[in-house]
Structures are given as C-alpha cells and as structure tokens.
Amino acid sequence: MPDKTPAEIREEMWKAMAASPYVMLGTTTDDRHFEPMYAVLDKDANSEFWFYTKVDNRAAAGGPATVQFISKGHDLYASIRGTLTRESDPAVIDRYWSNQVEAWYDEGRNDPSLLMLRFDLDDAEIWETDHSLTGKLKMLTGQTIYARESGSHAKVDI
C-alpha cells in the first residue's frame, strides 16, 4: 500500500465519518467515560462538527474534548482533539434539525433541555489499515506484516 499524504488521510477520515458519523465523545477535564454520539457533519465545514444533546449531558459544560472514531469497515481509526462550545446560533440549530433529532426531544425544537454543541477540531491522529487480500492472507497464515504493508498513519492539524 503506497503511503498517503496527511491531507489524503484527513480527506479519507471525513469521507468515512460522512458514511457513518457515530463517534465516542469525552471531555478531557474530568474522568468520566466517553459516550456514543452522532456527529452532525457539514460538507462545507472541515474543522468543526456538531452534536445535539441535552443540557444535563456530561459534555454540556464544554471545554477540551476528544472524539474517537472507527469507520464502518474498521479500516480507518481516528482520535480527534478539539474544544466543545455551546452553539447559540439558532440558524445553525435549525439547519441540521430533522425528524430523527426531534424524536429525542419531548417538546421538539422548543424543548428546554435541547443543547447543541459545536466541536472545533484542533488536531487528529488517523490510521488506515490494509484490508487487502494479501494482508488478510498474511494474518490468516501467521506471516509477518511489515510496517510498509500495514497501512497509512498521520498526525494532522485540522
């Protein structure tokens, strides 16, 4: 597998997240476990995404946070650092509102527990694995997989 540039790997991360935007989110200011969240992505935004949640959610206070992501096919992994901030722009909250989001709020868009958080990305560490036939055969037969065959890896600023 040829090495990819950090920009190419970052682009692969965005594509994988668009296909399956489920992540684990945790703040780095406390010792609570990470929790599953649905990341709301915007095709025109490449340094932020959002979460609909509730005011009593463990991440509601915002601050430094980390998102862990594993792609649907388990061929891309990412650890993304950034900062959570309360999204107060009603236009942004409305832009991404959907029936699926509304199902979580008793009073819909006007539910007093509704909170939207913006995750401003700082940097990420991203790994792509080689799931080629050769790689799978080597694993099944116990053959050595050399570093040059294991996939791509990048630390990227976002």
Short mmCIF file of N, CA and C in Angstrom, two decimals, residues 5-6 8 17 20 23 30 35-36 42 56 60-61 70 91 110 118 129 149:
data_model
loop_
_atom_site.label_atom_id
_atom_site.label_comp_id
_atom_site.label_asym_id
_atom_site.label_seq_id
_atom_site.Cartn_x
_atom_site.Cartn_y
_atom_site.Cartn_z
N THR A 5 -0.41 11.06 1.77
CA THR A 5 -0.05 12.30 2.44
C THR A 5 -1.02 12.53 3.60
N PRO A 6 -0.62 13.34 4.59
CA PRO A 6 -1.56 13.67 5.67
C PRO A 6 -2.87 14.26 5.15
N GLU A 8 -4.37 13.59 2.32
CA GLU A 8 -5.17 12.50 1.76
C GLU A 8 -5.80 11.66 2.87
N MET A 17 -16.29 9.37 8.05
CA MET A 17 -17.22 9.92 9.04
C MET A 17 -18.56 10.26 8.39
N SER A 20 -20.61 7.13 8.20
CA SER A 20 -21.06 6.58 9.49
C SER A 20 -20.61 7.54 10.60
N VAL A 23 -19.64 8.38 16.83
CA VAL A 23 -18.35 8.55 17.50
C VAL A 23 -18.51 8.31 18.99
N ASP A 30 -12.45 15.94 32.98
CA ASP A 30 -12.90 15.08 34.07
C ASP A 30 -12.57 13.63 33.73
N GLU A 35 -18.87 8.69 25.71
CA GLU A 35 -20.22 8.22 25.42
C GLU A 35 -20.48 8.28 23.91
N PRO A 36 -21.36 7.40 23.42
CA PRO A 36 -21.65 7.42 21.99
C PRO A 36 -22.47 8.66 21.62
N ASP A 42 -21.05 18.80 8.15
CA ASP A 42 -21.44 19.71 7.08
C ASP A 42 -20.38 19.56 5.99
N ASP A 56 -28.34 18.45 30.48
CA ASP A 56 -27.79 17.68 31.60
C ASP A 56 -26.79 16.61 31.15
N ALA A 60 -22.05 18.77 28.47
CA ALA A 60 -22.73 20.06 28.32
C ALA A 60 -21.89 21.26 28.75
N ALA A 61 -20.98 21.07 29.69
CA ALA A 61 -20.15 22.19 30.15
C ALA A 61 -19.14 22.62 29.09
N ILE A 70 -14.22 5.04 14.66
CA ILE A 70 -13.83 3.84 13.91
C ILE A 70 -14.79 3.73 12.74
N ALA A 91 -29.86 29.71 13.68
CA ALA A 91 -29.81 29.29 12.28
C ALA A 91 -29.04 27.98 12.13
N ASN A 110 -38.40 23.41 20.58
CA ASN A 110 -38.54 24.33 21.71
C ASN A 110 -38.32 23.66 23.06
N ARG A 118 -20.92 22.63 19.49
CA ARG A 118 -20.02 22.67 18.33
C ARG A 118 -18.67 22.12 18.78
N THR A 129 -5.90 1.08 7.80
CA THR A 129 -5.34 -0.26 7.76
C THR A 129 -5.48 -0.86 6.37
N GLU A 149 3.56 -2.41 4.89
CA GLU A 149 2.35 -3.07 4.40
C GLU A 149 1.14 -2.84 5.31
#
